[in-house]
Coordinates of C-alpha atoms in Angstrom, one line a residue:
X3 CA -27.3 -30.8 -4.3
X4 CA -24.3 -30.3 -6.8
X5 CA -25.1 -27.5 -7.8
X6 CA -26.2 -25.7 -4.6
X7 CA -22.7 -26.6 -3.5
X8 CA -20.9 -24.9 -6.8
X9 CA -23.2 -21.8 -6.0
X10 CA -22.1 -21.9 -2.4
X11 CA -18.3 -22.1 -3.4
X12 CA -19.0 -19.4 -5.9
X13 CA -19.9 -17.2 -3.2
X14 CA -17.3 -17.7 -1.4
X15 CA -14.9 -17.2 -4.1
X16 CA -16.7 -13.4 -4.5
X17 CA -17.0 -12.8 -1.1
X18 CA -13.6 -10.9 -0.4
X19 CA -13.7 -9.4 -3.4
X20 CA -17.3 -7.8 -2.6
X21 CA -15.9 -6.8 1.0
X22 CA -13.0 -5.2 -1.1
X23 CA -15.0 -3.2 -3.5
X24 CA -17.8 -2.0 -0.4
X25 CA -14.4 -0.8 1.4
X26 CA -13.4 1.5 -1.4
X27 CA -16.7 3.0 -2.4
X28 CA -16.9 3.5 1.6
X29 CA -13.7 4.4 2.1
X30 CA -12.3 6.0 -1.1
X31 CA -11.8 9.5 -1.2
X32 CA -11.7 11.7 -4.4
X33 CA -8.6 13.4 -2.1
X34 CA -5.2 13.3 -3.3
X35 CA -2.5 12.3 -0.8
X36 CA 1.2 13.5 -0.4
X37 CA 2.6 11.9 -3.5
X38 CA -0.4 12.1 -5.5
X39 CA -0.2 15.8 -5.3
X40 CA 3.2 16.3 -6.5
X41 CA 2.4 13.7 -9.7
X42 CA -1.0 16.1 -10.1
X43 CA 1.1 19.1 -10.3
X44 CA 4.0 17.5 -12.5
X45 CA 1.5 16.3 -14.9
X46 CA -1.3 18.6 -15.3
X47 CA 0.7 22.2 -14.1
X48 CA 4.4 21.4 -15.0
X49 CA 4.1 19.6 -18.1
X50 CA 1.9 21.9 -20.1
X51 CA 4.1 24.6 -19.3
X52 CA 7.1 23.2 -21.3
X53 CA 7.5 23.5 -25.2
X54 CA 9.6 20.6 -26.7
X55 CA 8.0 17.4 -27.2
X56 CA 11.4 16.1 -25.7
X57 CA 10.9 17.8 -22.7
X58 CA 7.1 16.8 -22.4
X59 CA 8.1 13.1 -22.9
X60 CA 10.9 13.4 -20.5
X61 CA 8.4 14.8 -17.5
X62 CA 6.8 11.0 -17.6
X63 CA 10.3 9.3 -16.5
X64 CA 11.4 11.9 -13.7
X65 CA 11.3 9.4 -11.2
X66 CA 9.5 10.2 -7.9
X67 CA 11.8 9.5 -4.7
X68 CA 13.6 6.6 -6.5
X69 CA 10.6 5.0 -8.0
X70 CA 9.6 5.4 -11.6
X71 CA 6.0 5.9 -11.9
X72 CA 5.1 6.7 -15.6
X73 CA 2.0 4.7 -15.6
X74 CA 0.7 6.4 -13.0
X75 CA 1.6 9.9 -14.2
X76 CA 0.0 8.6 -17.7
X77 CA -3.2 7.3 -16.0
X78 CA -3.9 11.1 -14.4
X79 CA -2.3 12.7 -18.1
X80 CA -5.0 10.8 -20.2
X81 CA -7.8 10.9 -17.6
X82 CA -7.5 14.7 -17.4
X83 CA -7.5 14.6 -21.6
X84 CA -10.3 12.0 -22.0
X85 CA -12.6 13.8 -19.8
X86 CA -11.2 17.8 -18.9
X87 CA -11.1 17.1 -15.1
X88 CA -9.8 14.8 -12.8
X89 CA -11.0 12.6 -10.4
X90 CA -8.3 10.7 -7.9
X91 CA -11.0 8.3 -6.7
X92 CA -11.6 7.1 -10.1
X93 CA -8.0 7.1 -10.9
X94 CA -7.3 4.9 -7.9
X95 CA -10.0 2.6 -9.2
X96 CA -8.3 2.0 -12.4
X97 CA -5.1 0.8 -10.4
X98 CA -7.1 -1.7 -8.6
X99 CA -9.4 -2.5 -11.1
X100 CA -5.7 -3.8 -13.3
X101 CA -4.4 -5.3 -9.8
X102 CA -7.7 -7.6 -9.8
X103 CA -6.9 -9.2 -13.3
X104 CA -4.1 -10.7 -11.1
X105 CA -6.8 -13.8 -10.3
X106 CA -7.5 -14.7 -13.4
X107 CA -3.4 -15.5 -14.0
X108 CA -4.2 -17.9 -10.4
X109 CA -6.9 -19.4 -12.4
X110 CA -5.2 -19.9 -15.9
X111 CA -2.4 -21.3 -13.7
X112 CA -4.2 -24.6 -11.7
X113 CA -5.9 -24.9 -15.6
X114 CA -2.4 -26.2 -16.5
X115 CA -2.8 -29.3 -14.1
X116 CA -6.4 -29.6 -14.6
X117 CA -6.9 -28.5 -10.6
X118 CA -10.1 -27.4 -9.5
X119 CA -11.2 -23.7 -9.0
X120 CA -11.9 -24.6 -5.8
X121 CA -8.2 -24.4 -4.8
X122 CA -8.0 -20.8 -5.7
X123 CA -10.5 -19.6 -3.0
X124 CA -8.2 -19.2 0.0
X125 CA -5.8 -16.6 -2.0
X126 CA -8.6 -13.4 -2.5
X127 CA -9.1 -13.8 1.3
X128 CA -5.5 -12.6 1.6
X129 CA -4.8 -10.6 -1.4
X130 CA -8.0 -8.5 -0.5
X131 CA -7.8 -8.8 3.2
X132 CA -8.1 -4.9 4.9
X133 CA -4.1 -5.3 5.0
X134 CA -4.7 -4.0 1.7
X135 CA -5.8 -0.7 2.7
X136 CA -3.2 1.8 2.0
X137 CA -2.5 -0.2 -1.6
X138 CA -6.4 0.2 -2.5
X139 CA -7.3 3.5 -0.9
X140 CA -4.1 5.5 -1.8
X141 CA -4.2 6.2 -5.9
X142 CA -0.2 6.1 -6.1
X143 CA 0.1 2.7 -4.3
X144 CA -2.9 1.2 -6.4
X145 CA -0.2 1.6 -9.3
X146 CA 3.0 1.0 -7.8
X147 CA 2.3 -1.8 -5.6
X148 CA -0.4 -4.0 -6.7
X149 CA -1.3 -3.0 -10.8
X150 CA 2.4 -3.7 -11.2
X151 CA 1.8 -7.3 -9.7
X152 CA -0.6 -7.6 -12.7
X153 CA 1.6 -6.1 -15.4
X154 CA 4.1 -8.5 -14.5
X155 CA 2.3 -11.5 -13.8
X156 CA 0.2 -11.1 -17.4
X157 CA 3.7 -10.3 -19.2
X158 CA 5.4 -13.0 -17.8
X159 CA 2.4 -15.3 -18.4
X160 CA 2.5 -13.9 -22.4
X161 CA 6.1 -14.4 -23.1
X162 CA 6.3 -17.8 -21.6
X163 CA 3.9 -19.1 -23.0
X164 CA 4.2 -17.7 -26.5
X165 CA 7.4 -17.1 -29.0
X166 CA 8.8 -14.6 -30.4
X167 CA 7.2 -15.2 -33.9
X168 CA 3.5 -14.5 -31.8
X169 CA 2.1 -11.3 -31.1
X170 CA 0.7 -12.1 -27.8
X171 CA 4.9 -12.2 -26.7
X172 CA 5.0 -8.8 -27.8
X173 CA 2.0 -7.8 -25.8
X174 CA 3.5 -9.2 -22.9
X175 CA 6.6 -7.3 -23.6
X176 CA 4.8 -4.1 -23.2
X177 CA 3.4 -5.3 -20.2
X178 CA 6.9 -6.5 -18.6
X179 CA 7.9 -2.7 -19.5
X180 CA 4.8 -1.4 -18.2
X181 CA 5.7 -3.1 -14.7
X182 CA 9.3 -1.3 -15.1
X183 CA 7.8 1.9 -15.1
X184 CA 4.8 1.5 -12.7
X185 CA 8.0 1.3 -9.3
X186 CA 11.5 0.7 -8.6
X187 CA 10.9 -3.1 -8.7
X188 CA 9.4 -3.9 -11.8
X189 CA 12.4 -4.1 -13.8
X190 CA 12.7 -7.3 -11.6
X191 CA 9.9 -8.8 -14.2
X192 CA 12.4 -8.6 -17.4
X193 CA 15.0 -10.5 -15.0
X194 CA 12.8 -12.9 -14.0
X195 CA 11.4 -13.8 -17.3
X196 CA 14.9 -14.1 -18.9
X197 CA 15.7 -16.7 -16.1
X198 CA 13.6 -18.5 -16.6
X199 CA 13.4 -18.6 -20.3
X200 CA 17.1 -19.3 -20.7
X201 CA 16.1 -22.5 -17.8
X202 CA 13.7 -23.4 -20.6
X203 CA 16.1 -23.2 -23.5
X204 CA 14.4 -20.4 -25.2
X205 CA 17.7 -18.2 -25.9
X206 CA 16.2 -16.5 -29.0
X207 CA 13.3 -15.1 -26.7
X208 CA 16.0 -14.4 -23.8
X209 CA 17.5 -12.5 -25.9
X210 CA 15.0 -10.2 -27.0
X211 CA 13.9 -9.7 -23.2
X212 CA 17.8 -9.3 -22.3
X213 CA 17.6 -6.5 -25.1
X214 CA 14.4 -5.0 -24.0
X215 CA 15.8 -4.9 -20.4
X216 CA 19.2 -3.3 -20.9
X217 CA 16.8 -0.3 -23.1
X218 CA 14.6 0.0 -20.3
X219 CA 17.1 0.7 -17.6
X220 CA 19.7 1.8 -18.8
X221 CA 18.3 4.1 -21.6
X222 CA 15.1 4.9 -20.3
X223 CA 15.4 4.6 -16.6
X224 CA 19.0 5.7 -16.4
X225 CA 18.2 8.8 -14.1
X226 CA 17.6 6.7 -11.0
X227 CA 18.9 8.1 -7.8
X228 CA 21.2 5.2 -5.9
X229 CA 21.3 4.9 -2.1
X230 CA 23.7 3.7 -0.4
X231 CA 22.9 0.0 0.7
X232 CA 22.6 -0.9 4.6
X233 CA 25.6 -3.8 5.8
X234 CA 24.4 -7.3 5.1
X235 CA 23.3 -8.1 8.5
X236 CA 20.8 -5.6 8.4
X237 CA 19.5 -6.5 5.0
X238 CA 19.1 -10.0 6.2
X239 CA 17.1 -9.2 9.2
X240 CA 14.9 -6.9 6.9
X241 CA 14.4 -9.9 4.3
X242 CA 13.4 -12.1 7.0
X243 CA 10.9 -9.5 8.6
X244 CA 9.3 -8.7 5.9
X245 CA 9.1 -12.4 5.2
X246 CA 7.9 -13.7 8.4
X247 CA 5.2 -10.7 8.6
X248 CA 2.2 -12.1 7.1
X249 CA 0.6 -10.2 10.3
X250 CA 1.1 -7.3 12.1
X251 CA 2.0 -8.7 15.5
X252 CA 3.8 -7.5 19.0
X253 CA 5.6 -10.8 19.0
X254 CA 8.9 -11.0 19.9
X255 CA 11.1 -10.8 16.5
X256 CA 12.9 -13.9 17.0
X257 CA 9.9 -15.7 16.2
X258 CA 8.9 -13.5 12.9
X259 CA 12.8 -14.2 11.9
X260 CA 12.3 -18.1 12.6
X261 CA 9.0 -18.0 10.6
X262 CA 10.5 -16.0 7.9
X263 CA 13.7 -18.2 7.9
X264 CA 11.4 -21.1 7.3
X265 CA 9.5 -20.1 4.7
X266 CA 12.3 -18.5 3.1
X267 CA 13.9 -22.0 3.1
X268 CA 11.3 -24.0 2.0
X269 CA 10.8 -21.5 -1.0
X270 CA 14.7 -22.3 -2.2
X271 CA 13.7 -25.8 -2.3
X272 CA 10.9 -25.4 -4.3
X273 CA 13.2 -23.3 -6.6
X274 CA 15.2 -25.7 -6.8
X275 CA 13.4 -28.5 -7.3
X276 CA 11.3 -26.7 -10.0
X277 CA 14.3 -26.4 -11.9
X278 CA 16.2 -29.3 -11.7
X279 CA 13.7 -32.2 -10.9
X280 CA 12.6 -34.4 -13.4
X281 CA 9.1 -33.5 -14.3
X282 CA 6.2 -33.6 -16.9
X283 CA 5.6 -30.8 -19.5
X284 CA 2.4 -29.6 -17.5
X285 CA 3.9 -30.1 -13.8
X286 CA 7.3 -28.2 -14.9
X287 CA 5.6 -25.4 -16.5
X288 CA 3.2 -25.0 -13.8
X289 CA 6.8 -25.0 -11.1
X290 CA 8.4 -22.7 -13.5
X291 CA 5.1 -20.5 -13.1
X292 CA 4.8 -20.6 -9.4
X293 CA 9.1 -20.1 -9.6
X294 CA 8.9 -16.8 -11.6
X295 CA 6.4 -15.1 -9.0
X296 CA 8.5 -16.6 -6.3
X297 CA 11.8 -14.8 -7.7
X298 CA 9.9 -11.6 -8.4
X299 CA 8.8 -11.1 -5.0
X300 CA 11.5 -12.6 -3.1
X301 CA 13.8 -10.0 -5.0
X302 CA 11.5 -7.2 -4.3
X303 CA 12.2 -7.7 -1.0
X304 CA 15.9 -8.1 -1.1
X305 CA 16.0 -4.9 -3.0
X306 CA 13.5 -3.1 -0.5
X307 CA 15.7 -4.8 2.9
X308 CA 19.2 -3.6 0.7
X309 CA 18.1 0.6 0.9
X310 CA 15.0 0.3 3.8
X311 CA 15.9 -1.0 7.7
X312 CA 13.2 -3.0 8.9
X313 CA 13.1 -3.5 12.4
X314 CA 9.8 -4.7 13.0
X315 CA 6.6 -6.1 11.7
X316 CA 5.0 -2.6 11.8
X317 CA 6.3 -1.9 8.4
X318 CA 4.0 0.0 6.2
X319 CA 1.2 -2.0 4.7
X320 CA 1.6 -1.7 1.3
X321 CA 4.9 -3.6 1.2
X322 CA 2.7 -6.5 3.0
X323 CA 1.5 -7.1 -0.3
X324 CA 4.8 -9.0 -1.0
X325 CA 4.8 -10.7 2.1
X326 CA 1.0 -12.3 1.1
X327 CA 2.0 -12.9 -2.4
X328 CA 5.5 -15.2 -1.0
X329 CA 2.9 -17.1 1.0
X330 CA 0.6 -17.8 -1.6
X331 CA 3.6 -18.8 -3.6
X332 CA 4.1 -21.4 -0.9
X333 CA 0.3 -22.3 -1.3
X334 CA 0.9 -22.7 -4.9
X335 CA 3.7 -25.1 -4.5
X336 CA 1.8 -27.3 -2.2
X337 CA -1.4 -27.3 -4.3
X338 CA 0.1 -30.3 -6.5
X339 CA 1.2 -32.1 -3.4
X340 CA -2.1 -31.9 -1.8
X341 CA -4.6 -32.8 -4.6
X342 CA -3.1 -36.0 -4.6
X343 CA -3.3 -36.8 -0.9
X344 CA -6.7 -39.1 0.3
X345 CA -7.0 -36.5 2.8
X346 CA -7.4 -33.5 -0.2
X347 CA -10.6 -32.8 1.1
X348 CA -9.4 -31.7 4.8
X349 CA -6.7 -30.3 3.4
X350 CA -9.0 -27.8 0.9
X351 CA -10.9 -26.9 4.6
X352 CA -7.6 -26.6 5.9
X353 CA -6.2 -23.9 3.3
X354 CA -9.8 -22.2 2.8
X355 CA -10.7 -22.0 6.5
X356 CA -6.7 -20.6 6.8
X357 CA -7.2 -17.7 4.3
X358 CA -10.7 -17.0 6.1
X359 CA -9.3 -16.3 9.4
X360 CA -6.5 -14.3 8.0
X361 CA -9.0 -12.4 6.1
X362 CA -11.1 -11.6 9.7
X363 CA -7.8 -11.2 11.4
X364 CA -7.1 -8.2 9.2
X365 CA -9.9 -6.4 10.2
X366 CA -9.4 -6.8 14.0
X367 CA -5.8 -6.1 13.3
X368 CA -5.4 -3.2 10.5
X369 CA -8.9 -1.0 11.2
X370 CA -7.7 1.3 13.2
X371 CA -4.5 2.0 10.6
X372 CA -7.1 2.0 8.0
X373 CA -9.2 4.6 10.0
X374 CA -6.3 6.7 10.7
X375 CA -5.4 6.6 6.9
X376 CA -9.1 7.7 5.8
X377 CA -9.3 10.6 8.5
X378 CA -5.6 11.4 7.5
X379 CA -6.7 12.1 3.9
X380 CA -10.5 13.5 5.0
X381 CA -8.7 16.2 7.1
X382 CA -7.2 17.7 3.9
X383 CA -10.2 18.4 2.4
X384 CA -11.5 20.0 5.9
X385 CA -8.3 22.0 6.9
X386 CA -8.0 23.7 3.3
X387 CA -11.8 24.2 3.5
X388 CA -11.7 26.5 6.8
X389 CA -7.8 27.1 6.8
X390 CA -6.6 27.3 3.0
X391 CA -4.0 24.9 4.0
X392 CA -3.6 20.9 3.7
X393 CA -1.8 20.8 7.0
X394 CA -2.9 17.0 8.8
X395 CA 0.5 15.0 8.2
X396 CA 2.0 16.3 5.0
X397 CA 5.5 17.5 4.6
X398 CA 5.8 20.0 2.0
X399 CA 2.2 22.2 3.5
X400 CA 3.6 25.2 1.1
X401 CA 4.1 23.1 -1.7
X402 CA 0.7 21.4 -1.9
X403 CA -1.2 24.2 -1.1
X404 CA 0.1 26.2 -4.1
X405 CA -0.6 23.0 -6.2
X406 CA -4.1 22.5 -5.1
X407 CA -4.9 25.9 -5.6
X408 CA -3.7 26.5 -9.3
X409 CA -5.6 22.9 -9.7
X410 CA -8.8 24.5 -8.7
X411 CA -8.5 27.5 -10.5
X412 CA -7.9 25.9 -13.6
X413 CA -11.1 24.2 -12.9
X414 CA -8.8 20.8 -12.9
X415 CA -9.6 19.4 -9.6
X416 CA -11.3 20.5 -6.6
X417 CA -11.5 19.0 -3.4
X418 CA -14.7 17.6 -2.5
X419 CA -16.4 19.5 1.0
X420 CA -15.5 18.3 3.6
X421 CA -17.7 15.7 5.8
X422 CA -16.3 17.2 8.9
X423 CA -17.8 21.0 10.4
X424 CA -15.3 22.8 12.3
X425 CA -18.1 25.2 12.7
X426 CA -19.8 22.7 15.3
X427 CA -16.8 22.9 17.8
X428 CA -18.0 22.4 21.1
X429 CA -15.9 22.4 24.3
X430 CA -16.6 19.5 26.6
X431 CA -14.1 19.9 29.4
X432 CA -13.3 16.1 30.8
X433 CA -13.2 14.4 27.5
X434 CA -9.5 14.6 27.7
X435 CA -7.5 15.3 30.2
X436 CA -3.5 15.3 30.4
X437 CA -0.8 15.0 33.1
X438 CA 2.8 16.3 32.7
X439 CA 6.2 14.8 33.5
X440 CA 9.7 15.6 33.4
X441 CA 12.1 13.2 32.3
X442 CA 15.4 14.3 31.2
X443 CA 14.3 17.8 30.5
X444 CA 11.5 16.8 28.4
X445 CA 7.7 17.6 29.3
X446 CA 6.1 14.9 28.8
X447 CA 2.1 14.6 28.8
X448 CA 0.1 11.4 29.1
X449 CA -3.4 11.1 29.3
X450 CA -4.9 10.8 32.6
X451 CA -6.8 7.7 34.1
X452 CA -10.2 9.2 34.1
X453 CA -10.0 10.6 30.5
X454 CA -13.2 8.9 28.2
X455 CA -11.5 7.3 25.2
X456 CA -12.7 6.9 22.0
X457 CA -13.5 4.6 18.8
X458 CA -10.4 3.5 16.5
X459 CA -9.2 6.2 14.4
X460 CA -11.5 9.0 16.1
X461 CA -9.1 10.8 18.2
X462 CA -7.4 14.0 16.7
X463 CA -5.1 16.9 17.6
X464 CA -7.1 20.3 17.7
X465 CA -4.9 23.7 17.0
X466 CA -6.5 26.7 17.9
X467 CA -5.2 30.1 16.5
X468 CA -6.4 33.0 18.2
X469 CA -4.8 35.3 15.7
X470 CA -7.4 34.6 12.9
X471 CA -9.7 32.2 14.6
X472 CA -8.8 29.3 12.4
X473 CA -9.0 25.6 13.3
X474 CA -6.6 22.9 12.5
X475 CA -7.2 18.9 12.8
X476 CA -4.4 16.3 13.0
X477 CA -5.4 12.4 12.8
X478 CA -3.9 10.3 16.3
X479 CA -3.0 6.9 15.9
X480 CA -4.8 4.8 18.0
X481 CA -3.3 1.1 18.2
X482 CA -5.3 -2.0 17.4
X483 CA -7.6 -3.2 20.3
X484 CA -4.7 -1.7 23.3
X485 CA -6.3 1.9 22.9
X486 CA -6.4 2.5 26.7
X487 CA -3.0 1.0 27.4
X488 CA -1.1 2.8 24.8
X489 CA -3.0 6.0 25.6
X490 CA -1.8 5.5 29.4
X491 CA 1.4 5.0 29.1
X492 CA 4.8 6.7 28.2
X493 CA 4.6 5.2 24.6
X494 CA 1.5 7.6 23.9
X495 CA 1.7 9.8 21.1
X496 CA 1.6 13.1 23.6
X497 CA 5.0 11.8 24.1
X498 CA 6.1 13.0 20.6
X499 CA 3.3 14.7 19.6
X500 CA 5.5 17.6 19.2
X501 CA 7.0 15.9 16.0
X502 CA 3.2 15.1 15.0
X503 CA 2.8 18.8 14.8
X504 CA 6.1 19.9 13.3
X505 CA 5.2 17.2 10.3
X506 CA 2.4 19.1 9.4
X507 CA 4.5 22.3 8.2
X508 CA 2.1 24.8 10.4
X509 CA 1.9 28.4 9.0
X510 CA 3.6 30.4 11.7
X511 CA 0.9 31.8 14.2
X512 CA 0.2 30.4 17.9
X513 CA -1.7 27.4 18.3
X514 CA -4.2 26.3 21.7
X515 CA -3.3 22.3 21.5
X516 CA -6.4 20.5 22.4
X517 CA -7.6 16.9 21.9
X518 CA -10.5 16.3 19.8
X519 CA -12.9 13.5 18.8
X520 CA -15.8 13.6 16.4
X521 CA -19.1 12.7 18.2
X522 CA -22.9 13.2 17.5
X523 CA -22.1 15.4 14.3
X524 CA -19.9 18.0 15.8
X525 CA -16.3 18.1 17.4
X526 CA -16.2 18.1 21.4
X527 CA -12.8 18.8 22.6
X528 CA -10.6 19.1 26.0
X529 CA -9.8 22.2 27.6
X530 CA -5.7 22.6 27.6
X531 CA -3.1 24.7 28.9
X532 CA -0.8 23.6 26.3
X533 CA 0.4 26.1 23.8
X534 CA 2.5 25.5 20.8
X535 CA 4.4 28.7 18.6
X536 CA 4.9 27.4 15.3
X537 CA 7.6 30.1 14.8
X538 CA 10.3 29.0 17.9
X539 CA 8.7 25.1 17.8
X540 CA 8.1 25.4 20.8
X541 CA 5.3 24.0 23.4
X542 CA 4.6 25.6 26.2
X543 CA 2.4 25.8 29.5
X544 CA 0.8 28.7 29.8
X545 CA -2.9 30.0 30.0
X546 CA -5.6 29.2 27.8
X547 CA -5.8 31.6 24.7
X548 CA -9.1 33.4 24.6
X549 CA -10.7 32.5 21.1

């Protein structure tokens, strides 16, 4: 009986890992997306053109936007020099694999207090939910937002449990450096470990960490750009939203503010308790480890709130990993209290059920966005194959097109064959009808009530070019479980689809704009009288172009 229960709980623990792996295998693509393409160019085209060793090394530390991403660049460089080509899905998998090692840290942490590993089971249901799709399926994000967590956790662990006389301490130092070279918030790893070591009166170890921090920040990463911070009021609002938005919800903001404020207040209470309460050695170690995670995640959100104005829970899901990490921190703080209760079995059941419900809810809430992201990447291959351009949501079309063309010429990277065939375009009048109305001199286009709606993530803007017979596809975001409502209101994508088209930096030409869906191995699309002129950036009503 006991063995049966053990196997049952082990299967429960492994289930989210299995789901995460299945989703990656099914939806992970060997297709670079936006920043990936620029970084491929930097490492595989620009770097070989340089002569001096100093210049070659420096290119790894040139920031991407405001973030150092040297670890991701090094992963590309190492993969290419080992195998002679680049597979972006494999590099993506390496980032995910590094992230998965972080669960070993939580297991080690529970062992400090000799707490059963069963209390670990809810954690992967939160961190590996479908909300993780952006970090799991975007190569750069798998290093910048998730692998960095593992670098920090294990760097923190080795520097905390071993002294400066041990090689493992310096292995931890190297991991903290890796965190700093993964993203802008990585430098917080040094600051967090420094604070914890000072609280433990390990001044010599803290001095080494402080010295490494100064060298990393002011010598190696001294070229990071500076942005003007937002006002304190906006920073606090953003911080509350980021902390309180464990799920994406349309609830009123004041509820998210209250939830975020409640979580931050509890975390601050536990932080004070960890540093100042009289605890036995094992408990103090456990709580200081948990406090390190808390300081790192809170510091990340404080930095993000300072330079990003977050106005709703619908922020990019790549940031939600840190929201999840803060809530997991709160759970870790509570575990030593819960295991002492007579009702601990019920408390464990509540925690497990909560994690599993969150996991299931993420498929309901994030499925549309995940499919949209998948189609957005997929259409890079489709459009490039049929029209020799990456137009499908990328801002810098010419730059990306040139990069992919050069990589293909040098036999370094080839986009995979597209799964969608534009040779199978088939007109199906009535699948989607548009109504027009004028508001403030702007023409708004909305779906009529008798339009046939499609499944989540399977709706596209179809741009047909009469001059060269090319067709370009742009994916359309459909909202979770409110597809029909969203398409029949003034908030539909049609009200701003000119901006969606402009974002793609289309080659000059005149395009017929239609709405398409992928059905039964063919694209079906509606007839339309909408014409877009890529030179004047205007959409006009005109007779349908003859193709």
